[in-house]
PDB file of N, CA and C in Angstrom:
ATOM      1  N   MET A   1      14.625  25.798 -26.283  1.00 45.00           N
ATOM      2  CA  MET A   1      14.326  24.394 -26.145  1.00 45.00           C
ATOM      3  C   MET A   1      13.075  24.228 -25.294  1.00 45.00           C
ATOM      4  N   ARG A   2      12.180  23.427 -25.763  1.00 45.00           N
ATOM      5  CA  ARG A   2      10.931  23.205 -25.052  1.00 45.00           C
ATOM      6  C   ARG A   2      11.112  22.097 -24.015  1.00 45.00           C
ATOM      7  N   THR A   3      10.587  22.315 -22.821  1.00 51.00           N
ATOM      8  CA  THR A   3      10.658  21.308 -21.772  1.00 51.00           C
ATOM      9  C   THR A   3       9.262  20.895 -21.363  1.00 51.00           C
ATOM     10  N   ARG A   4       9.160  19.691 -20.820  1.00 56.00           N
ATOM     11  CA  ARG A   4       7.858  19.224 -20.348  1.00 56.00           C
ATOM     12  C   ARG A   4       7.512  19.932 -19.059  1.00 56.00           C
ATOM     13  N   SER A   5       6.250  20.271 -18.927  1.00 56.00           N
ATOM     14  CA  SER A   5       5.836  20.899 -17.678  1.00 56.00           C
ATOM     15  C   SER A   5       5.605  19.814 -16.632  1.00 56.00           C
ATOM     16  N   ARG A   6       5.815  20.163 -15.416  1.00 66.00           N
ATOM     17  CA  ARG A   6       5.649  19.249 -14.305  1.00 66.00           C
ATOM     18  C   ARG A   6       4.211  19.360 -13.803  1.00 66.00           C
ATOM     19  N   SER A   7       3.605  18.241 -13.464  1.00 82.00           N
ATOM     20  CA  SER A   7       2.239  18.277 -12.954  1.00 82.00           C
ATOM     21  C   SER A   7       2.211  18.926 -11.577  1.00 82.00           C
ATOM     22  N   ARG A   8       1.055  19.444 -11.209  1.00 89.00           N
ATOM     23  CA  ARG A   8       0.909  20.040  -9.880  1.00 89.00           C
ATOM     24  C   ARG A   8       1.158  19.004  -8.796  1.00 89.00           C
ATOM     25  N   LYS A   9       0.664  17.799  -9.018  1.00 87.00           N
ATOM     26  CA  LYS A   9       0.848  16.736  -8.025  1.00 87.00           C
ATOM     27  C   LYS A   9       2.336  16.439  -7.829  1.00 87.00           C
ATOM     28  N   LYS A  10       3.067  16.311  -8.920  1.00 85.00           N
ATOM     29  CA  LYS A  10       4.496  16.005  -8.810  1.00 85.00           C
ATOM     30  C   LYS A  10       5.235  17.148  -8.117  1.00 85.00           C
ATOM     31  N   SER A  11       4.916  18.374  -8.460  1.00 86.00           N
ATOM     32  CA  SER A  11       5.550  19.526  -7.804  1.00 86.00           C
ATOM     33  C   SER A  11       5.236  19.530  -6.310  1.00 86.00           C
ATOM     34  N   HIS A  12       3.987  19.249  -5.971  1.00 87.00           N
ATOM     35  CA  HIS A  12       3.578  19.181  -4.563  1.00 87.00           C
ATOM     36  C   HIS A  12       4.342  18.077  -3.842  1.00 87.00           C
ATOM     37  N   ASP A  13       4.387  16.889  -4.450  1.00 87.00           N
ATOM     38  CA  ASP A  13       5.063  15.756  -3.825  1.00 87.00           C
ATOM     39  C   ASP A  13       6.545  16.036  -3.618  1.00 87.00           C
ATOM     40  N   GLU A  14       7.181  16.678  -4.579  1.00 84.00           N
ATOM     41  CA  GLU A  14       8.598  16.995  -4.447  1.00 84.00           C
ATOM     42  C   GLU A  14       8.855  17.995  -3.322  1.00 84.00           C
ATOM     43  N   SER A  15       7.890  18.864  -3.051  1.00 85.00           N
ATOM     44  CA  SER A  15       8.082  19.818  -1.960  1.00 85.00           C
ATOM     45  C   SER A  15       7.701  19.234  -0.599  1.00 85.00           C
ATOM     46  N   GLU A  16       6.756  18.318  -0.560  1.00 89.00           N
ATOM     47  CA  GLU A  16       6.286  17.737   0.702  1.00 89.00           C
ATOM     48  C   GLU A  16       7.086  16.527   1.171  1.00 89.00           C
ATOM     49  N   PHE A  17       7.646  15.796   0.238  1.00 88.00           N
ATOM     50  CA  PHE A  17       8.358  14.558   0.552  1.00 88.00           C
ATOM     51  C   PHE A  17       9.806  14.715   0.084  1.00 88.00           C
ATOM     52  N   PRO A  18      10.733  15.011   0.991  1.00 86.00           N
ATOM     53  CA  PRO A  18      12.093  15.385   0.591  1.00 86.00           C
ATOM     54  C   PRO A  18      12.973  14.263   0.043  1.00 86.00           C
ATOM     55  N   ILE A  19      12.550  13.019   0.178  1.00 87.00           N
ATOM     56  CA  ILE A  19      13.391  11.910  -0.270  1.00 87.00           C
ATOM     57  C   ILE A  19      12.707  11.182  -1.411  1.00 87.00           C
ATOM     58  N   ARG A  20      13.437  11.027  -2.502  1.00 86.00           N
ATOM     59  CA  ARG A  20      12.889  10.349  -3.680  1.00 86.00           C
ATOM     60  C   ARG A  20      13.757   9.146  -4.011  1.00 86.00           C
ATOM     61  N   VAL A  21      13.103   8.027  -4.279  1.00 86.00           N
ATOM     62  CA  VAL A  21      13.787   6.811  -4.717  1.00 86.00           C
ATOM     63  C   VAL A  21      13.216   6.479  -6.092  1.00 86.00           C
ATOM     64  N   ARG A  22      14.095   6.413  -7.087  1.00 83.00           N
ATOM     65  CA  ARG A  22      13.656   6.182  -8.472  1.00 83.00           C
ATOM     66  C   ARG A  22      13.988   4.762  -8.905  1.00 83.00           C
ATOM     67  N   TYR A  23      13.064   4.182  -9.679  1.00 83.00           N
ATOM     68  CA  TYR A  23      13.238   2.831 -10.189  1.00 83.00           C
ATOM     69  C   TYR A  23      12.944   2.774 -11.673  1.00 83.00           C
ATOM     70  N   VAL A  24      13.566   1.830 -12.318  1.00 79.00           N
ATOM     71  CA  VAL A  24      13.270   1.509 -13.712  1.00 79.00           C
ATOM     72  C   VAL A  24      12.101   0.536 -13.693  1.00 79.00           C
ATOM     73  N   VAL A  25      11.099   0.797 -14.512  1.00 81.00           N
ATOM     74  CA  VAL A  25       9.990  -0.144 -14.650  1.00 81.00           C
ATOM     75  C   VAL A  25      10.432  -1.219 -15.643  1.00 81.00           C
ATOM     76  N   PRO A  26      10.351  -2.498 -15.251  1.00 80.00           N
ATOM     77  CA  PRO A  26      10.764  -3.570 -16.164  1.00 80.00           C
ATOM     78  C   PRO A  26       9.987  -3.517 -17.481  1.00 80.00           C
ATOM     79  N   ALA A  27      10.581  -4.053 -18.537  1.00 79.00           N
ATOM     80  CA  ALA A  27       9.971  -4.016 -19.871  1.00 79.00           C
ATOM     81  C   ALA A  27       8.553  -4.586 -19.885  1.00 79.00           C
ATOM     82  N   LEU A  28       8.301  -5.594 -19.073  1.00 84.00           N
ATOM     83  CA  LEU A  28       6.968  -6.206 -19.029  1.00 84.00           C
ATOM     84  C   LEU A  28       6.082  -5.598 -17.949  1.00 84.00           C
ATOM     85  N   GLY A  29       6.522  -4.495 -17.361  1.00 84.00           N
ATOM     86  CA  GLY A  29       5.743  -3.837 -16.315  1.00 84.00           C
ATOM     87  C   GLY A  29       6.023  -4.438 -14.948  1.00 84.00           C
ATOM     88  N   LEU A  30       5.313  -3.950 -13.948  1.00 85.00           N
ATOM     89  CA  LEU A  30       5.519  -4.417 -12.584  1.00 85.00           C
ATOM     90  C   LEU A  30       4.727  -5.678 -12.265  1.00 85.00           C
ATOM     91  N   GLY A  31       3.687  -5.963 -13.037  1.00 88.00           N
ATOM     92  CA  GLY A  31       2.893  -7.167 -12.805  1.00 88.00           C
ATOM     93  C   GLY A  31       2.346  -7.220 -11.389  1.00 88.00           C
ATOM     94  N   SER A  32       2.429  -8.387 -10.767  1.00 88.00           N
ATOM     95  CA  SER A  32       1.885  -8.567  -9.415  1.00 88.00           C
ATOM     96  C   SER A  32       2.709  -7.818  -8.368  1.00 88.00           C
ATOM     97  N   THR A  33       3.913  -7.401  -8.724  1.00 87.00           N
ATOM     98  CA  THR A  33       4.735  -6.615  -7.805  1.00 87.00           C
ATOM     99  C   THR A  33       4.031  -5.305  -7.456  1.00 87.00           C
ATOM    100  N   TYR A  34       3.269  -4.770  -8.390  1.00 89.00           N
ATOM    101  CA  TYR A  34       2.554  -3.506  -8.186  1.00 89.00           C
ATOM    102  C   TYR A  34       1.687  -3.570  -6.927  1.00 89.00           C
ATOM    103  N   ASP A  35       0.898  -4.622  -6.806  1.00 92.00           N
ATOM    104  CA  ASP A  35       0.028  -4.764  -5.634  1.00 92.00           C
ATOM    105  C   ASP A  35       0.846  -4.922  -4.359  1.00 92.00           C
ATOM    106  N   ARG A  36       1.909  -5.725  -4.404  1.00 90.00           N
ATOM    107  CA  ARG A  36       2.747  -5.930  -3.217  1.00 90.00           C
ATOM    108  C   ARG A  36       3.416  -4.629  -2.771  1.00 90.00           C
ATOM    109  N   ILE A  37       3.791  -3.789  -3.718  1.00 92.00           N
ATOM    110  CA  ILE A  37       4.396  -2.492  -3.379  1.00 92.00           C
ATOM    111  C   ILE A  37       3.427  -1.658  -2.553  1.00 92.00           C
ATOM    112  N   TYR A  38       2.208  -1.512  -3.034  1.00 94.00           N
ATOM    113  CA  TYR A  38       1.232  -0.669  -2.327  1.00 94.00           C
ATOM    114  C   TYR A  38       0.799  -1.266  -1.001  1.00 94.00           C
ATOM    115  N   ILE A  39       0.687  -2.570  -0.923  1.00 95.00           N
ATOM    116  CA  ILE A  39       0.355  -3.209   0.355  1.00 95.00           C
ATOM    117  C   ILE A  39       1.469  -2.927   1.362  1.00 95.00           C
ATOM    118  N   TRP A  40       2.727  -3.074   0.935  1.00 95.00           N
ATOM    119  CA  TRP A  40       3.864  -2.820   1.811  1.00 95.00           C
ATOM    120  C   TRP A  40       3.880  -1.355   2.246  1.00 95.00           C
ATOM    121  N   LEU A  41       3.724  -0.440   1.307  1.00 97.00           N
ATOM    122  CA  LEU A  41       3.746   0.987   1.630  1.00 97.00           C
ATOM    123  C   LEU A  41       2.659   1.353   2.639  1.00 97.00           C
ATOM    124  N   ASP A  42       1.455   0.893   2.404  1.00 97.00           N
ATOM    125  CA  ASP A  42       0.355   1.219   3.316  1.00 97.00           C
ATOM    126  C   ASP A  42       0.575   0.632   4.707  1.00 97.00           C
ATOM    127  N   LYS A  43       1.124  -0.564   4.772  1.00 97.00           N
ATOM    128  CA  LYS A  43       1.345  -1.232   6.050  1.00 97.00           C
ATOM    129  C   LYS A  43       2.525  -0.643   6.821  1.00 97.00           C
ATOM    130  N   HIS A  44       3.641  -0.358   6.137  1.00 97.00           N
ATOM    131  CA  HIS A  44       4.876   0.037   6.819  1.00 97.00           C
ATOM    132  C   HIS A  44       5.154   1.535   6.838  1.00 97.00           C
ATOM    133  N   VAL A  45       4.548   2.269   5.935  1.00 96.00           N
ATOM    134  CA  VAL A  45       4.824   3.704   5.865  1.00 96.00           C
ATOM    135  C   VAL A  45       3.584   4.518   6.234  1.00 96.00           C
ATOM    136  N   GLY A  46       2.443   4.136   5.696  1.00 96.00           N
ATOM    137  CA  GLY A  46       1.207   4.899   5.923  1.00 96.00           C
ATOM    138  C   GLY A  46       0.962   5.840   4.771  1.00 96.00           C
ATOM    139  N   ARG A  47      -0.259   5.875   4.304  1.00 94.00           N
ATOM    140  CA  ARG A  47      -0.617   6.610   3.090  1.00 94.00           C
ATOM    141  C   ARG A  47      -0.226   8.090   3.126  1.00 94.00           C
ATOM    142  N   ALA A  48      -0.251   8.700   4.274  1.00 95.00           N
ATOM    143  CA  ALA A  48       0.060  10.134   4.368  1.00 95.00           C
ATOM    144  C   ALA A  48       1.556  10.431   4.282  1.00 95.00           C
ATOM    145  N   ASP A  49       2.394   9.397   4.350  1.00 96.00           N
ATOM    146  CA  ASP A  49       3.830   9.630   4.412  1.00 96.00           C
ATOM    147  C   ASP A  49       4.613   9.167   3.192  1.00 96.00           C
ATOM    148  N   TYR A  50       3.920   8.921   2.084  1.00 96.00           N
ATOM    149  CA  TYR A  50       4.595   8.613   0.827  1.00 96.00           C
ATOM    150  C   TYR A  50       3.743   9.087  -0.340  1.00 96.00           C
ATOM    151  N   ALA A  51       4.383   9.208  -1.478  1.00 95.00           N
ATOM    152  CA  ALA A  51       3.694   9.557  -2.721  1.00 95.00           C
ATOM    153  C   ALA A  51       4.396   8.829  -3.859  1.00 95.00           C
ATOM    154  N   VAL A  52       3.684   8.645  -4.961  1.00 94.00           N
ATOM    155  CA  VAL A  52       4.220   7.921  -6.112  1.00 94.00           C
ATOM    156  C   VAL A  52       3.908   8.706  -7.375  1.00 94.00           C
ATOM    157  N   ASN A  53       4.884   8.790  -8.268  1.00 91.00           N
ATOM    158  CA  ASN A  53       4.680   9.451  -9.558  1.00 91.00           C
ATOM    159  C   ASN A  53       5.399   8.685 -10.659  1.00 91.00           C
ATOM    160  N   ALA A  54       4.797   8.671 -11.830  1.00 86.00           N
ATOM    161  CA  ALA A  54       5.503   8.183 -13.007  1.00 86.00           C
ATOM    162  C   ALA A  54       6.668   9.134 -13.233  1.00 86.00           C
ATOM    163  N   ASP A  55       7.756   8.618 -13.750  1.00 80.00           N
ATOM    164  CA  ASP A  55       8.944   9.444 -13.893  1.00 80.00           C
ATOM    165  C   ASP A  55       9.735   8.979 -15.105  1.00 80.00           C
ATOM    166  N   SER A  56       9.786   9.803 -16.136  1.00 73.00           N
ATOM    167  CA  SER A  56      10.588   9.433 -17.298  1.00 73.00           C
ATOM    168  C   SER A  56      12.054   9.647 -16.945  1.00 73.00           C
ATOM    169  N   LEU A  57      12.885   8.732 -17.404  1.00 62.00           N
ATOM    170  CA  LEU A  57      14.301   8.778 -17.084  1.00 62.00           C
ATOM    171  C   LEU A  57      15.106   8.832 -18.368  1.00 62.00           C
ATOM    172  N   PRO A  58      16.186   9.604 -18.397  1.00 67.00           N
ATOM    173  CA  PRO A  58      17.009   9.683 -19.606  1.00 67.00           C
ATOM    174  C   PRO A  58      17.492   8.298 -20.043  1.00 67.00           C
ATOM    175  N   GLY A  59      17.222   7.947 -21.279  1.00 67.00           N
ATOM    176  CA  GLY A  59      17.666   6.675 -21.821  1.00 67.00           C
ATOM    177  C   GLY A  59      16.853   5.474 -21.393  1.00 67.00           C
ATOM    178  N   VAL A  60      15.790   5.703 -20.630  1.00 57.00           N
ATOM    179  CA  VAL A  60      14.950   4.612 -20.128  1.00 57.00           C
ATOM    180  C   VAL A  60      13.510   4.922 -20.524  1.00 57.00           C
ATOM    181  N   VAL A  61      12.795   3.904 -20.958  1.00 63.00           N
ATOM    182  CA  VAL A  61      11.416   4.126 -21.404  1.00 63.00           C
ATOM    183  C   VAL A  61      10.523   4.566 -20.252  1.00 63.00           C
ATOM    184  N   ASP A  62      10.473   3.801 -19.184  1.00 80.00           N
ATOM    185  CA  ASP A  62       9.580   4.113 -18.069  1.00 80.00           C
ATOM    186  C   ASP A  62      10.316   4.059 -16.744  1.00 80.00           C
ATOM    187  N   GLY A  63       9.932   4.958 -15.874  1.00 81.00           N
ATOM    188  CA  GLY A  63      10.459   4.960 -14.520  1.00 81.00           C
ATOM    189  C   GLY A  63       9.341   5.278 -13.553  1.00 81.00           C
ATOM    190  N   ILE A  64       9.595   5.054 -12.286  1.00 87.00           N
ATOM    191  CA  ILE A  64       8.624   5.360 -11.241  1.00 87.00           C
ATOM    192  C   ILE A  64       9.386   5.908 -10.049  1.00 87.00           C
ATOM    193  N   SER A  65       8.863   6.961  -9.447  1.00 88.00           N
ATOM    194  CA  SER A  65       9.494   7.567  -8.283  1.00 88.00           C
ATOM    195  C   SER A  65       8.582   7.435  -7.080  1.00 88.00           C
ATOM    196  N   PHE A  66       9.205   7.089  -5.963  1.00 92.00           N
ATOM    197  CA  PHE A  66       8.513   6.990  -4.686  1.00 92.00           C
ATOM    198  C   PHE A  66       9.100   8.073  -3.799  1.00 92.00           C
ATOM    199  N   TYR A  67       8.239   8.863  -3.191  1.00 92.00           N
ATOM    200  CA  TYR A  67       8.660   9.981  -2.358  1.00 92.00           C
ATOM    201  C   TYR A  67       8.316   9.674  -0.899  1.00 92.00           C
ATOM    202  N   PHE A  68       9.242  10.008  -0.002  1.00 92.00           N
ATOM    203  CA  PHE A  68       9.067   9.716   1.415  1.00 92.00           C
ATOM    204  C   PHE A  68       9.412  10.933   2.262  1.00 92.00           C
ATOM    205  N   ARG A  69       8.825  10.981   3.450  1.00 91.00           N
ATOM    206  CA  ARG A  69       9.177  12.004   4.430  1.00 91.00           C
ATOM    207  C   ARG A  69      10.359  11.536   5.289  1.00 91.00           C
ATOM    208  N   CYS A  70      10.477  10.223   5.493  1.00 90.00           N
ATOM    209  CA  CYS A  70      11.429   9.647   6.439  1.00 90.00           C
ATOM    210  C   CYS A  70      12.479   8.811   5.699  1.00 90.00           C
ATOM    211  N   SER A  71      13.750   9.110   5.944  1.00 86.00           N
ATOM    212  CA  SER A  71      14.812   8.365   5.267  1.00 86.00           C
ATOM    213  C   SER A  71      14.861   6.907   5.714  1.00 86.00           C
ATOM    214  N   LEU A  72      14.513   6.609   6.957  1.00 89.00           N
ATOM    215  CA  LEU A  72      14.498   5.221   7.423  1.00 89.00           C
ATOM    216  C   LEU A  72      13.464   4.412   6.636  1.00 89.00           C
ATOM    217  N   LYS A  73      12.270   4.968   6.465  1.00 92.00           N
ATOM    218  CA  LYS A  73      11.223   4.271   5.708  1.00 92.00           C
ATOM    219  C   LYS A  73      11.643   4.113   4.243  1.00 92.00           C
ATOM    220  N   ALA A  74      12.293   5.120   3.690  1.00 88.00           N
ATOM    221  CA  ALA A  74      12.765   5.027   2.303  1.00 88.00           C
ATOM    222  C   ALA A  74      13.802   3.923   2.168  1.00 88.00           C
ATOM    223  N   SER A  75      14.690   3.814   3.140  1.00 86.00           N
ATOM    224  CA  SER A  75      15.711   2.777   3.124  1.00 86.00           C
ATOM    225  C   SER A  75      15.081   1.386   3.236  1.00 86.00           C
ATOM    226  N   GLN A  76      14.116   1.239   4.120  1.00 90.00           N
ATOM    227  CA  GLN A  76      13.415  -0.041   4.268  1.00 90.00           C
ATOM    228  C   GLN A  76      12.681  -0.406   2.977  1.00 90.00           C
ATOM    229  N   PHE A  77      12.098   0.599   2.346  1.00 91.00           N
ATOM    230  CA  PHE A  77      11.402   0.376   1.083  1.00 91.00           C
ATOM    231  C   PHE A  77      12.388  -0.102   0.013  1.00 91.00           C
ATOM    232  N   ALA A  78      13.551   0.543  -0.058  1.00 87.00           N
ATOM    233  CA  ALA A  78      14.562   0.153  -1.045  1.00 87.00           C
ATOM    234  C   ALA A  78      14.995  -1.297  -0.835  1.00 87.00           C
ATOM    235  N   GLU A  79      15.124  -1.716   0.412  1.00 85.00           N
ATOM    236  CA  GLU A  79      15.469  -3.110   0.702  1.00 85.00           C
ATOM    237  C   GLU A  79      14.374  -4.055   0.234  1.00 85.00           C
ATOM    238  N   MET A  80      13.126  -3.688   0.481  1.00 86.00           N
ATOM    239  CA  MET A  80      12.006  -4.519   0.043  1.00 86.00           C
ATOM    240  C   MET A  80      11.981  -4.618  -1.476  1.00 86.00           C
ATOM    241  N   MET A  81      12.209  -3.503  -2.159  1.00 84.00           N
ATOM    242  CA  MET A  81      12.177  -3.493  -3.618  1.00 84.00           C
ATOM    243  C   MET A  81      13.310  -4.332  -4.200  1.00 84.00           C
ATOM    244  N   GLU A  82      14.455  -4.339  -3.548  1.00 80.00           N
ATOM    245  CA  GLU A  82      15.568  -5.166  -4.011  1.00 80.00           C
ATOM    246  C   GLU A  82      15.137  -6.633  -4.021  1.00 80.00           C
ATOM    247  N   GLY A  83      14.399  -7.039  -3.011  1.00 70.00           N
ATOM    248  CA  GLY A  83      13.882  -8.402  -2.950  1.00 70.00           C
ATOM    249  C   GLY A  83      12.871  -8.700  -4.044  1.00 70.00           C
ATOM    250  N   GLU A  84      12.220  -7.665  -4.562  1.00 68.00           N
ATOM    251  CA  GLU A  84      11.254  -7.826  -5.656  1.00 68.00           C
ATOM    252  C   GLU A  84      11.947  -7.844  -7.013  1.00 68.00           C
ATOM    253  N   GLY A  85      13.233  -7.532  -7.047  1.00 62.00           N
ATOM    254  CA  GLY A  85      13.983  -7.551  -8.297  1.00 62.00           C
ATOM    255  C   GLY A  85      13.766  -6.331  -9.176  1.00 62.00           C
ATOM    256  N   VAL A  86      13.293  -5.231  -8.609  1.00 68.00           N
ATOM    257  CA  VAL A  86      13.094  -4.001  -9.371  1.00 68.00           C
ATOM    258  C   VAL A  86      14.371  -3.172  -9.256  1.00 68.00           C
ATOM    259  N   ALA A  87      14.931  -2.767 -10.395  1.00 62.00           N
ATOM    260  CA  ALA A  87      16.227  -2.082 -10.422  1.00 62.00           C
ATOM    261  C   ALA A  87      16.115  -0.607 -10.076  1.00 62.00           C
ATOM    262  N   LEU A  88      17.076  -0.126  -9.275  1.00 62.00           N
ATOM    263  CA  LEU A  88      17.181   1.305  -9.020  1.00 62.00           C
ATOM    264  C   LEU A  88      17.487   2.017 -10.322  1.00 62.00           C
ATOM    265  N   ALA A  89      16.974   3.210 -10.473  1.00 58.00           N
ATOM    266  CA  ALA A  89      17.195   3.971 -11.704  1.00 58.00           C
ATOM    267  C   ALA A  89      18.649   4.369 -11.861  1.00 58.00           C
ATOM    268  N   ASP A  90      19.317   4.687 -10.765  1.00 55.00           N
ATOM    269  CA  ASP A  90      20.716   5.097 -10.842  1.00 55.00           C
ATOM    270  C   ASP A  90      21.489   4.447  -9.709  1.00 55.00           C
ATOM    271  N   PRO A  91      21.993   3.249  -9.931  1.00 47.00           N
ATOM    272  CA  PRO A  91      22.673   2.531  -8.858  1.00 47.00           C
ATOM    273  C   PRO A  91      23.925   3.229  -8.340  1.00 47.00           C
ATOM    274  N   ARG A  92      24.499   4.157  -9.120  1.00 48.00           N
ATOM    275  CA  ARG A  92      25.685   4.883  -8.653  1.00 48.00           C
ATOM    276  C   ARG A  92      25.389   5.701  -7.406  1.00 48.00           C
ATOM    277  N   VAL A  93      24.146   6.167  -7.279  1.00 48.00           N
ATOM    278  CA  VAL A  93      23.763   6.947  -6.104  1.00 48.00           C
ATOM    279  C   VAL A  93      22.706   6.215  -5.292  1.00 48.00           C
ATOM    280  N   GLY A  94      22.584   4.918  -5.502  1.00 48.00           N
ATOM    281  CA  GLY A  94      21.618   4.138  -4.748  1.00 48.00           C
ATOM    282  C   GLY A  94      20.183   4.509  -5.051  1.00 48.00           C
ATOM    283  N   GLY A  95      19.964   5.231  -6.159  1.00 48.00           N
ATOM    284  CA  GLY A  95      18.609   5.624  -6.515  1.00 48.00           C
ATOM    285  C   GLY A  95      18.082   6.799  -5.710  1.00 48.00           C
ATOM    286  N   TRP A  96      18.868   7.260  -4.748  1.00 47.00           N
ATOM    287  CA  TRP A  96      18.404   8.333  -3.869  1.00 47.00           C
ATOM    288  C   TRP A  96      18.668   9.686  -4.496  1.00 47.00           C
ATOM    289  N   ILE A  97      17.670  10.484  -4.495  1.00 46.00           N
ATOM    290  CA  ILE A  97      17.826  11.854  -4.963  1.00 46.00           C
ATOM    291  C   ILE A  97      17.045  12.738  -3.992  1.00 46.00           C
ATOM    292  N   ARG A  98      17.718  13.664  -3.425  1.00 42.00           N
ATOM    293  CA  ARG A  98      17.025  14.602  -2.522  1.00 42.00           C
ATOM    294  C   ARG A  98      16.571  15.800  -3.338  1.00 42.00           C
ATOM    295  N   SER A  99      15.333  16.161  -3.162  1.00 39.00           N
ATOM    296  CA  SER A  99      14.842  17.358  -3.839  1.00 39.00           C
ATOM    297  C   SER A  99      14.695  18.455  -2.800  1.00 39.00           C
ATOM    298  N   GLY A 100      14.645  19.669  -3.270  1.00 36.00           N
ATOM    299  CA  GLY A 100      14.409  20.780  -2.375  1.00 36.00           C
ATOM    300  C   GLY A 100      15.591  21.220  -1.577  1.00 36.00           C
TER     301      GLY A 100
END
């Protein structure tokens, strides 16, 4: 069975940022939420302490993963995203997946 290869950036991010929060991208995209996400991340987390990758999800057309070094910042981010109405990819586990 053939599998998709992982990009170097995604592999790097998964090793450097141990906490991943996955979201479903709405059918119409993120729209203006996209800008608010990055403004929030830069202000509250800092560019060196998060990473973002597109992430295909089983049964879902598009997904996006946010990687963090700090679980507190990841939790705060998840709260902010809930206010934006963006759905967690897997609500059974709160969208949290630890890699590594």
